Coordinates of C-alpha atoms (C1' of nucleotides) in Angstrom, one line a residue:
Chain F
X1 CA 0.0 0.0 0.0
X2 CA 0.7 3.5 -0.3
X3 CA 1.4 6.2 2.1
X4 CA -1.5 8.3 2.7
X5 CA -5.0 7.8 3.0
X6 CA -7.5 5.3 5.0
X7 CA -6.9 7.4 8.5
X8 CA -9.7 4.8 9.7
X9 CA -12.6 6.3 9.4
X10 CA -15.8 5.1 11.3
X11 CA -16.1 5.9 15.3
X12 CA -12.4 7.4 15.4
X13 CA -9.9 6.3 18.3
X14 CA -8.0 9.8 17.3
X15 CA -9.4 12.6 15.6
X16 CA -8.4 13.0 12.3
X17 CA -5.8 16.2 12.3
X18 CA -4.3 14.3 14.7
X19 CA -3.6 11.3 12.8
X20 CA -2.6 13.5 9.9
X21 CA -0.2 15.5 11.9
X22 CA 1.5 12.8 13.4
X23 CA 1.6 11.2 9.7
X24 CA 3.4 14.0 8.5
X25 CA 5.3 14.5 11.4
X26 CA 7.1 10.7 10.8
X27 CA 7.9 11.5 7.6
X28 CA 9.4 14.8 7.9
X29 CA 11.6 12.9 10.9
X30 CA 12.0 10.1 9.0
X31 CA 13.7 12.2 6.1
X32 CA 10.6 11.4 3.6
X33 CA 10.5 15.5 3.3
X34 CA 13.8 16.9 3.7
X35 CA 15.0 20.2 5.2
X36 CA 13.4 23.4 3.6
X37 CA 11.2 20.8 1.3
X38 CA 7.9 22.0 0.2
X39 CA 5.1 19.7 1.8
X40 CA 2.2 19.2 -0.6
X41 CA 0.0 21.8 -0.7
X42 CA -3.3 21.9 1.7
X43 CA -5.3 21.2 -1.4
X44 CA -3.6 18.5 -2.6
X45 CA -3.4 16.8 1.0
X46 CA -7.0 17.5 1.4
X47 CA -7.6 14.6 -1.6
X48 CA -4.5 13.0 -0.1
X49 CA -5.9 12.3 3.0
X50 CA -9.6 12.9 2.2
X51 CA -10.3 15.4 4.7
X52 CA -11.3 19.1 4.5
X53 CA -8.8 22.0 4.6
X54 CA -9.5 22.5 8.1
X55 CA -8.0 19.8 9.7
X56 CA -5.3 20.0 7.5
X57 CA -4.8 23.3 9.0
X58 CA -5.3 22.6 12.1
X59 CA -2.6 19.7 11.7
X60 CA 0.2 22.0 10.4
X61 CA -0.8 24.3 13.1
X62 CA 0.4 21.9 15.6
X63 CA 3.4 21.3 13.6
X64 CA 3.9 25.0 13.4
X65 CA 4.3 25.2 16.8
X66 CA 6.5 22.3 17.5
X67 CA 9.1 24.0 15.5
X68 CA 8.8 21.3 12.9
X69 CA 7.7 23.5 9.8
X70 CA 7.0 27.2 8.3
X71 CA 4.8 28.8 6.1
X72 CA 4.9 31.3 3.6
X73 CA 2.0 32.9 2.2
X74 CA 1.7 32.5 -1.6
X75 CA 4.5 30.0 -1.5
X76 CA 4.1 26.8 0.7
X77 CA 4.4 25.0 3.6
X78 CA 8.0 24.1 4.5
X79 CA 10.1 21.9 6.9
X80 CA 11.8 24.2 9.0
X81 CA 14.2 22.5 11.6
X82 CA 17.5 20.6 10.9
X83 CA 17.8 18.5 14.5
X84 CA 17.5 17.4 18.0
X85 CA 17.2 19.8 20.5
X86 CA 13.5 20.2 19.2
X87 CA 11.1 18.4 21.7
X88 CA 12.7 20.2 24.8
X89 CA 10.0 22.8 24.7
X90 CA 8.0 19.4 25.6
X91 CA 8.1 19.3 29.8
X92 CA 10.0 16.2 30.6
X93 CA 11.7 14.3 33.1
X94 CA 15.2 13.8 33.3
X95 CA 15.2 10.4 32.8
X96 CA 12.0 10.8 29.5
X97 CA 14.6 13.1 27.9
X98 CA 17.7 11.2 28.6
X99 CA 16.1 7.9 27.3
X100 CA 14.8 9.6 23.9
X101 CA 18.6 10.3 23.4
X102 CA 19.5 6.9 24.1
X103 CA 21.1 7.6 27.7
X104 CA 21.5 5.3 30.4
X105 CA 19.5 6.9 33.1
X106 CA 18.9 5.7 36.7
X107 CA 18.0 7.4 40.6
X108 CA 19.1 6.9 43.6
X109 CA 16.7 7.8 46.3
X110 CA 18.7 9.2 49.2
X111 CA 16.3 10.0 51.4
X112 CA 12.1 10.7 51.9
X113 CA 10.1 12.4 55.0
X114 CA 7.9 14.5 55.8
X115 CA 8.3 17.8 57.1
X116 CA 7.8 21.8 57.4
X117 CA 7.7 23.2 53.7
X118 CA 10.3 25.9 53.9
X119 CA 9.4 29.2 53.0
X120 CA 10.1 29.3 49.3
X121 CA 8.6 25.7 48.8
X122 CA 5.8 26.8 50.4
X123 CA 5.1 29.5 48.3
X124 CA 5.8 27.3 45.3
X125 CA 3.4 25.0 46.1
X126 CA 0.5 27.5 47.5
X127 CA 0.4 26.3 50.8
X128 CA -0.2 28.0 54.3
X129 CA 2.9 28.7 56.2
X130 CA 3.3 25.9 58.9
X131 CA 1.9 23.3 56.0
X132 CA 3.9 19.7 56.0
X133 CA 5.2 18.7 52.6
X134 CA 6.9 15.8 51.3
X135 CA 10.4 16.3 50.6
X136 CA 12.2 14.0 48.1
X137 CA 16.2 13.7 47.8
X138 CA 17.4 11.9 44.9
X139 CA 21.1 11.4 43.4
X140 CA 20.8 11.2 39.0
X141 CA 23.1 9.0 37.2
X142 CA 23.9 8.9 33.2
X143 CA 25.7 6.2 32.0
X144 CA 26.6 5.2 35.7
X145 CA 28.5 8.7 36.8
X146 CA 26.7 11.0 38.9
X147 CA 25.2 14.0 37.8
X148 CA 22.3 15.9 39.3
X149 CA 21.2 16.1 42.7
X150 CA 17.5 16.2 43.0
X151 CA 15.3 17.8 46.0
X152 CA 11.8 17.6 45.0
X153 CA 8.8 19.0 47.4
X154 CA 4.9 17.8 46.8
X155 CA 1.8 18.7 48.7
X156 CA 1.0 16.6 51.5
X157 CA -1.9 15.0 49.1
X158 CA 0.6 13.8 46.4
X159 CA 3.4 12.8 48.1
X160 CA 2.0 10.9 50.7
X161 CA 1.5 7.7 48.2
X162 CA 5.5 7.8 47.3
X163 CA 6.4 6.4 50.7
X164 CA 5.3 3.3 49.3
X165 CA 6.4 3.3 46.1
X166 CA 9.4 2.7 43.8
X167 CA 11.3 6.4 43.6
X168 CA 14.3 4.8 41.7
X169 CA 13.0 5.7 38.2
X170 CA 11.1 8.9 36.4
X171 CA 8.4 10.7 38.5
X172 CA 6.5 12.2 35.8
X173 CA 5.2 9.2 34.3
X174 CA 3.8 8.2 37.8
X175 CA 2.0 11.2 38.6
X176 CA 0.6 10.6 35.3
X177 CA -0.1 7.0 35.4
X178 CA -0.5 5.6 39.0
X179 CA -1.8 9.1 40.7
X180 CA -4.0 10.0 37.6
X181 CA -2.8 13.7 37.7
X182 CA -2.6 15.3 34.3
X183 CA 0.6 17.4 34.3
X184 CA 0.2 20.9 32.4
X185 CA 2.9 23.1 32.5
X186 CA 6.6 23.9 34.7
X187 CA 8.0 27.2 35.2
X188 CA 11.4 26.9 35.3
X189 CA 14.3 29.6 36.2
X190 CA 18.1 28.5 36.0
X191 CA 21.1 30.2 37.4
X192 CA 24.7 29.0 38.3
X193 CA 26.2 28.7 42.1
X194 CA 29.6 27.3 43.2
X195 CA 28.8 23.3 44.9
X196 CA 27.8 23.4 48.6
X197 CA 29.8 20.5 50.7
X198 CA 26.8 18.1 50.2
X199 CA 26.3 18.2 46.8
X200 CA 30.2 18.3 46.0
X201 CA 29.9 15.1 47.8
X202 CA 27.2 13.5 46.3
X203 CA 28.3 14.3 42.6
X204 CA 32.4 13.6 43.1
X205 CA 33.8 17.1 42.5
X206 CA 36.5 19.0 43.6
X207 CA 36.4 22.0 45.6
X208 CA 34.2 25.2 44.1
X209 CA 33.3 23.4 41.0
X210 CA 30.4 25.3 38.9
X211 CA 26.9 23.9 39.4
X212 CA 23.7 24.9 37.1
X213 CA 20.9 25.1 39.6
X214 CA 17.3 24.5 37.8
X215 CA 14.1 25.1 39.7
X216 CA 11.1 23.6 38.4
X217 CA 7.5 24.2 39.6
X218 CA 5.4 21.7 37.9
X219 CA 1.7 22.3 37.5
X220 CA -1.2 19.8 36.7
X221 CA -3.6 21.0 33.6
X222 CA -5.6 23.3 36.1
X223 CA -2.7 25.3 37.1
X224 CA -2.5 23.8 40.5
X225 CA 1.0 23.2 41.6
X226 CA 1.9 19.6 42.1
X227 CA 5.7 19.4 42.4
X228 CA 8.6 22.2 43.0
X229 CA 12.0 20.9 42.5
X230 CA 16.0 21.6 42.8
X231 CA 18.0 20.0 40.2
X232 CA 21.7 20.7 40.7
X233 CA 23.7 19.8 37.5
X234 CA 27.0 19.2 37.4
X235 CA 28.2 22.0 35.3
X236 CA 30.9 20.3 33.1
X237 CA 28.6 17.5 32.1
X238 CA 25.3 18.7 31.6
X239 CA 23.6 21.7 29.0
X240 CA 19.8 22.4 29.4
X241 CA 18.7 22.9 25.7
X242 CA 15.5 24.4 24.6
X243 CA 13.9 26.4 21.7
X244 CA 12.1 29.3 21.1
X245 CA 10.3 31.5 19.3
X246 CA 10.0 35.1 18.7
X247 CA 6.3 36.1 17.9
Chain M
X1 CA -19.5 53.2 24.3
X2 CA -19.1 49.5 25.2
X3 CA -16.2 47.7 25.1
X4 CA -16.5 45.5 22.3
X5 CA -18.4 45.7 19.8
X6 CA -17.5 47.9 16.8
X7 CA -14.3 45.7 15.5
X8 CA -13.5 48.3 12.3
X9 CA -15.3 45.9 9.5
X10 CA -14.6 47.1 6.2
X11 CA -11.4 46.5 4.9
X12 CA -9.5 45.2 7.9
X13 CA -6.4 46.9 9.1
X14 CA -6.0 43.9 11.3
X15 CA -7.3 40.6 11.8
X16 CA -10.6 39.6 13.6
X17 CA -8.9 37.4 15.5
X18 CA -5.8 39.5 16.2
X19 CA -8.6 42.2 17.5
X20 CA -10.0 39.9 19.6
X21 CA -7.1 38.0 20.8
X22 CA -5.2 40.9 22.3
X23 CA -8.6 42.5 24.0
X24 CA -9.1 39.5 25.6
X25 CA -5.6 39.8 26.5
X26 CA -5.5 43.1 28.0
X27 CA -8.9 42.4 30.1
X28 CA -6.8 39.5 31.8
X29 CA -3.5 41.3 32.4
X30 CA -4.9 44.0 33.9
X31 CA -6.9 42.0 36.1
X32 CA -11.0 42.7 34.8
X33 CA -10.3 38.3 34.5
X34 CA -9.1 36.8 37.8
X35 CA -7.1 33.8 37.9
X36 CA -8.8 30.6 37.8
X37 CA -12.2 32.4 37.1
X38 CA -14.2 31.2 33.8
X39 CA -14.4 33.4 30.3
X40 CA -17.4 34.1 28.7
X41 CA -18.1 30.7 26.6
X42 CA -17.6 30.5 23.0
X43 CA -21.3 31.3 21.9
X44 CA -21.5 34.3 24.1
X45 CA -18.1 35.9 22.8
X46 CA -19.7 35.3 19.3
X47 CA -22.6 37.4 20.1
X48 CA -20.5 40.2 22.2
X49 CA -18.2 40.3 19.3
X50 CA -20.0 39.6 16.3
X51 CA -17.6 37.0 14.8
X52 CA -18.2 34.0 14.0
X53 CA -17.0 30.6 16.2
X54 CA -13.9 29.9 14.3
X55 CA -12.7 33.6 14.9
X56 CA -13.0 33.3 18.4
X57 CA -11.2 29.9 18.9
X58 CA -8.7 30.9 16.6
X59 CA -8.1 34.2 19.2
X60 CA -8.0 31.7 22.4
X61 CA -5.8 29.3 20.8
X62 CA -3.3 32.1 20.9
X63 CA -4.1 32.4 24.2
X64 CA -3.6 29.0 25.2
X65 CA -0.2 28.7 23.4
X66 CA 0.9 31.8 25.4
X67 CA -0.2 30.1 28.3
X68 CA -2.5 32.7 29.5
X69 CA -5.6 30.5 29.4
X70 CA -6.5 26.8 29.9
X71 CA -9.9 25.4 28.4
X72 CA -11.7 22.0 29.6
X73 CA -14.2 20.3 27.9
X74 CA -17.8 20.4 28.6
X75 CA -16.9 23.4 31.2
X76 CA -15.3 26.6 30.2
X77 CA -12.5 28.4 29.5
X78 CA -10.3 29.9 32.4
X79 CA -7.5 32.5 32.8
X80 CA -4.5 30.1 34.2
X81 CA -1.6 31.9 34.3
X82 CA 0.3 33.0 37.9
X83 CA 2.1 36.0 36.8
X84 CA 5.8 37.2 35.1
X85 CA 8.0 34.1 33.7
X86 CA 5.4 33.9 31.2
X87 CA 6.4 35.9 28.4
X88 CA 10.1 34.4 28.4
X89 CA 8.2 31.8 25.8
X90 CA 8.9 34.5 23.2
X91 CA 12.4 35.3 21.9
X92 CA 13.8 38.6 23.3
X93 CA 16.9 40.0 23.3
X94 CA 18.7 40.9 26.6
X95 CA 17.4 44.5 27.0
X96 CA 13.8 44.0 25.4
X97 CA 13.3 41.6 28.3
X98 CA 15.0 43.8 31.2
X99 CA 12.9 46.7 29.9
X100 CA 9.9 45.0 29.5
X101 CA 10.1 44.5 33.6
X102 CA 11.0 47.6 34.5
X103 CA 15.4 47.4 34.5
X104 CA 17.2 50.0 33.0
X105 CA 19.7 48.2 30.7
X106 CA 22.9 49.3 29.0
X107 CA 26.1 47.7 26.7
X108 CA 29.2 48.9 26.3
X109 CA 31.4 47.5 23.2
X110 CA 34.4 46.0 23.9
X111 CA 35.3 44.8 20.1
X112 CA 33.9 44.5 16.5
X113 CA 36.0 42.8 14.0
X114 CA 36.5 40.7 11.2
X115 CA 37.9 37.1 11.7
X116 CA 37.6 33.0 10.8
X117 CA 35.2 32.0 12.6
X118 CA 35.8 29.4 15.1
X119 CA 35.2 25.9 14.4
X120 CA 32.3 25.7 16.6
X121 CA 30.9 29.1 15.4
X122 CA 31.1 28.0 11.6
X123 CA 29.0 25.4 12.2
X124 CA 26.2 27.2 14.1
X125 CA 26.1 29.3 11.3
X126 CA 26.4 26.9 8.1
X127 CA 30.0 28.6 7.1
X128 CA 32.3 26.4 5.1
X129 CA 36.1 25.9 7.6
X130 CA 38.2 29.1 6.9
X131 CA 34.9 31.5 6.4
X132 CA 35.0 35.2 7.8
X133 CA 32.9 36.2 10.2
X134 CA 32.3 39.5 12.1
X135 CA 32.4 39.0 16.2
X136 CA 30.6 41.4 18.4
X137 CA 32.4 41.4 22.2
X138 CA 30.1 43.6 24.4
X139 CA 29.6 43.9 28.1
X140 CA 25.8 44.5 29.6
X141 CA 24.8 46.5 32.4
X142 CA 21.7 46.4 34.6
X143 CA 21.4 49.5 36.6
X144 CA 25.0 49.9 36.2
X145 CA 26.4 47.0 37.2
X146 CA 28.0 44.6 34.8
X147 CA 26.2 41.2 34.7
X148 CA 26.6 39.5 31.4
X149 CA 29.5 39.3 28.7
X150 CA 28.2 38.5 25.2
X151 CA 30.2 37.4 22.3
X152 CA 28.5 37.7 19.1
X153 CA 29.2 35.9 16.0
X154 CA 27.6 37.2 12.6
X155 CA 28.1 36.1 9.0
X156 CA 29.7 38.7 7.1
X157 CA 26.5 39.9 4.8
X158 CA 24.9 40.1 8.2
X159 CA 27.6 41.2 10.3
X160 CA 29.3 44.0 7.7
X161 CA 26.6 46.5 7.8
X162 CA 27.5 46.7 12.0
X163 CA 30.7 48.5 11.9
X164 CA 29.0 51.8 11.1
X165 CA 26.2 51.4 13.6
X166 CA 25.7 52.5 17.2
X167 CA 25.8 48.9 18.9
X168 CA 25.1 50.1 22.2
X169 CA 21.7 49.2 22.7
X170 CA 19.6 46.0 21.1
X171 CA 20.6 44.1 18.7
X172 CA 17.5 42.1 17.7
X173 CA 15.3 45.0 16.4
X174 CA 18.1 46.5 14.4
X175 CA 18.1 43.4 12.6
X176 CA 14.6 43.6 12.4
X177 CA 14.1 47.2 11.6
X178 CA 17.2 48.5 9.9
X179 CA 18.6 45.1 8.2
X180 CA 14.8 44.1 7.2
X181 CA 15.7 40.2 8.8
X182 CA 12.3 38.8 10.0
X183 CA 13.9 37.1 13.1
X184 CA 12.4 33.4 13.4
X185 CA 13.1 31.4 16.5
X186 CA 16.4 30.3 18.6
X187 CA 18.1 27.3 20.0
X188 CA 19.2 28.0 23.2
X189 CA 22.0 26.2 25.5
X190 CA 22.6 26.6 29.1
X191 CA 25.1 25.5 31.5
X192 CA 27.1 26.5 34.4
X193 CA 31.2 27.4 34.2
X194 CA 34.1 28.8 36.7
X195 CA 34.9 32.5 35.7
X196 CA 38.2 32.6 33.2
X197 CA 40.3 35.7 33.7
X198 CA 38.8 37.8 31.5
X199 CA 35.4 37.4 32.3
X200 CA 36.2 37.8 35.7
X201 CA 38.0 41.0 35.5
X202 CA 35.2 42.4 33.5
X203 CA 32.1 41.5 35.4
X204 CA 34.0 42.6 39.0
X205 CA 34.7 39.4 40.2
X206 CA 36.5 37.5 42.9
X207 CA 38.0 34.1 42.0
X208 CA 36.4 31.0 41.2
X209 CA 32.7 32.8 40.7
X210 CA 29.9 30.6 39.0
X211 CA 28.9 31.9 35.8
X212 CA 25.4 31.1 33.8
X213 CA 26.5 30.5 30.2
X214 CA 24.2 30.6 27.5
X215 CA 24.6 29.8 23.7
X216 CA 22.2 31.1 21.6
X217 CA 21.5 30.5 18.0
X218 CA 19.2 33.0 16.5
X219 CA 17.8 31.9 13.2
X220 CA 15.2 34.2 10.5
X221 CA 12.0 33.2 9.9
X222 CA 13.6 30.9 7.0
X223 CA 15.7 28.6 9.5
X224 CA 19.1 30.5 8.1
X225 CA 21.4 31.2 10.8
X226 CA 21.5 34.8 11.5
X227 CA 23.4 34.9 15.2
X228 CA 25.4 33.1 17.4
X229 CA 25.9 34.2 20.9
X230 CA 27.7 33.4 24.1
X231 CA 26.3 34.9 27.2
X232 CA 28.4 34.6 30.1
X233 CA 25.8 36.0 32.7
X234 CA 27.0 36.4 36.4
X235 CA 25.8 33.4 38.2
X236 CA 24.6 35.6 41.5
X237 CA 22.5 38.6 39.8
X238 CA 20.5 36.8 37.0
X239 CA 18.5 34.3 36.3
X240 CA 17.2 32.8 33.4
X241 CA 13.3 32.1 33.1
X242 CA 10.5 30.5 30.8
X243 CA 7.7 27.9 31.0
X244 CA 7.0 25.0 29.4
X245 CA 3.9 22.4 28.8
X246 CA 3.6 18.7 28.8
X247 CA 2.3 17.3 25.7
Chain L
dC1 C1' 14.7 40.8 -25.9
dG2 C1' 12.8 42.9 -22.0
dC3 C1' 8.9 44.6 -19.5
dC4 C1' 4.5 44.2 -17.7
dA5 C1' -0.1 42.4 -17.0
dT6 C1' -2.5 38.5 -16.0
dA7 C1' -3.7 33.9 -14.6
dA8 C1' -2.9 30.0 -11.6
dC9 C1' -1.7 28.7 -7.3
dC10 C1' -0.8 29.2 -2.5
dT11 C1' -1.7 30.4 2.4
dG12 C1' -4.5 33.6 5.6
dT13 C1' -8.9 34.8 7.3
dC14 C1' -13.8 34.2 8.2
dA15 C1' -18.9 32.4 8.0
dT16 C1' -22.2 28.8 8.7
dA17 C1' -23.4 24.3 10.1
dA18 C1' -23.4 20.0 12.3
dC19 C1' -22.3 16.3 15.5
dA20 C1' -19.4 14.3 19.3
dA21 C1' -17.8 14.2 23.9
dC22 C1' -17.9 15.8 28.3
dC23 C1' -19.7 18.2 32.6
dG24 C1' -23.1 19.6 36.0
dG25 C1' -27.4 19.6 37.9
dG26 C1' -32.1 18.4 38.3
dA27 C1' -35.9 15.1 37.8
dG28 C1' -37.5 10.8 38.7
dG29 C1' -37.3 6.2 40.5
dA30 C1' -35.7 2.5 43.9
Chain G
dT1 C1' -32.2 9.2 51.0
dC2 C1' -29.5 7.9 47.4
dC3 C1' -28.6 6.5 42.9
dT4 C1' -29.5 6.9 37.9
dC5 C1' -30.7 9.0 33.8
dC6 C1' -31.4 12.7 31.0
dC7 C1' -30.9 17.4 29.4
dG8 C1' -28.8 21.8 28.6
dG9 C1' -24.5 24.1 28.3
dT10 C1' -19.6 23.9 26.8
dT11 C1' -15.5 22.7 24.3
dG12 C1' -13.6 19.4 20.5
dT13 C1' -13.7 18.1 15.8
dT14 C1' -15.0 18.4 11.0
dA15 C1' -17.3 19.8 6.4
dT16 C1' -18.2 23.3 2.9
dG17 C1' -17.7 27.6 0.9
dA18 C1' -15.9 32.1 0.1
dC19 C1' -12.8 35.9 -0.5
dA20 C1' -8.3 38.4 0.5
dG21 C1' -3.6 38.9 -0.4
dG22 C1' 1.1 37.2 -1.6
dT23 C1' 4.1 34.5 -5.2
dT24 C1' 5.3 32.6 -9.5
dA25 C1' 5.1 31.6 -14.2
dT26 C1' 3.3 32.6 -18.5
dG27 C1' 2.4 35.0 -22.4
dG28 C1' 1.7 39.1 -25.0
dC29 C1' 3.1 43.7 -26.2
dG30 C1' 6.3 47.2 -27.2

DNA sequence: CGCCATAACCTGTCATAACAACCGGGAGGA
DNA sequence: TCCTCCCGGTTGTTATGACAGGTTATGGCG
């Protein structure tokens, strides 16, 4: 068979511009269209796929906003982007990006308990000062060398189901799965401090080494704060990578 | 007079959407939407504006990409957002963003000449080994105090026109305004570094001080690389913010 | 041959219409 | 009282049709 058409049509498990977008989507990764290619136009991929123009739109919309490709009126939809760094504007865990890249990733939980939210944790997470959190310390490895130090903070709610669970792999996914909590957005702010005694410890460095400090605020899909984080990177060995756009 | 109606029909200066997108906008900056609290459904905005449905989705979909708003099915529509980091979704330069929140900004040149570019700069910016390229050295202030050295790396059709310009203040909308570039999007690097010599000496510090490095590669609306940066930003006095979604 | 008008094609915007899926509450039955 | 079912409201998806405005190629005219 050929490429295109017979998205299924019927009761539809996906709607259809989803379908279409992750259709195009493989083949622009896959090399089918190559960089700065012209992607059939929405006419033709209307017959193509036998949909209206529409959800062809709204299918290179989304693409449009991944990065993945660029119009230009008169002329044609493009593909735009050459590489990797692309699906970091995606929120992921540490170990969800690591593994897309083919990494080695694993945890070490160092320690779990309950106690007083400090004040900026507090704030993070919109609780009342004097409010008990659930405070998370974990040591990240990549390819068996240690290289973040994790503290992560949840509301009494959340974390009180981790005591009994497995904290040596990705979080994310078990918010997601096992707690049912749909994760929106993170904010996230980075700046660069010399180690602290603990963490120069805990990641194998010498003396004043150069650490890139992320903190993460996690929200779930109704803006409700769910997890606020520390992730201390070593410096030499780590580089945060994202894209953006301007308008 | 209301406040909505009356959207300039006739032969469109701007779009419908735009119109509506950047009212709706304004109402929830300045606060006439509260956080959390519902908009007007889809069927009543089509009424107070006097658009049609597809206008009005197309105006909140903006919305929700800028993270401003959050819609769930079979409920409403609702104003998410908690407040600043949002904006950093959008590619600014350095002093767009610090005036945008109320910093006075400044740069001072330190260099502007001709050489072949660096290995790692020639590939950034798709130059064949042995290529010229014009490098920009400039220190940034931020009420007065030095926080960030910048190294800028320009192709030459790019990067010629600069040696007779005043490069003291933004870079980005000169390219936009005077060179005609439409500026499209920009891979951006981060990670953390000791203080060499000269950075050190020209950002006032002591020894051994943690610096925020950031590489940024600033492409046109094409995907052609127009600008390759490194930001060496004082780790203690800046930090570097944005948001991101899941999925 | 060169210039310019025009046609063909493309994306951008917008209207109208319909049905699906989901949420909340109220009515009605066990 | 409590549970269930249904209905009205809301967003999600999709079709069809139309016109505006930019780009490119073609072809005719000077």
């Amino acid at each position: 068979m050929t490429n295109a058409p017979q998205l299924m049509a019927g009761h539809s498990p996906l709607p259809l511009y989803v379908q279409i977008r992750d259709s195009l989507r493989r083949q622009i990764l896959d090399g089918t269209y190559q960089i700065h290619e012209r992607l059939p136009s929405e006419n033709e991929m209307m017959t193509v796929f036998g949909v209206s123009r529409i959800t062809i739109r709204q299918a290179l919309r989304d693409l449009h906003n991944e990065g993945l490709v660029f119009s230009a009126q008169g002329k044609g939809t493009f593909v735009s982007k050459p590489k990797a760094v692309q699906n970091v504007q995606r929120l992921e865990g540490f170990g969800e990006a690591m593994a897309a890249q083919g990494y080695e990733a694993s945890a070490r939980v160092l320690s779990i308990q309950q106690l007083k939210a400090p004040k900026a944790v507090a704030a993070a997470l919109d609780l009342q000062p004097g409010d008990e959190a659930i405070e998370v310390k974990r040591v990240r490895y990549l390819n068996r060398s240690p290289v973040c130090i994790e503290n992560s903070y949840f509301p009494m709610d959340v974390g009180r189901q981790m005591f009994s669970l497995d904290l040596s792999g990705d979080i994310f996914p078990m918010l997601e799965n096992l707690f049912g909590i749909s994760l929106g957005g993170a904010d996230i702010s980075l700046d660069a401090i010399l180690a602290d005694d603990e963490t120069q410890q805990y990641l194998n460095l010498k003396t004043g080494e150069a650490i890139l400090r992320v903190e993460r605020l996690t929200h779930n899909r109704d803006g409700r704060p769910i997890d606020f984080e520390y992730l201390c990177y070593r410096g030499d060995s780590f580089k945060y990578q994202f894209r953006i756009d301007r308008k």
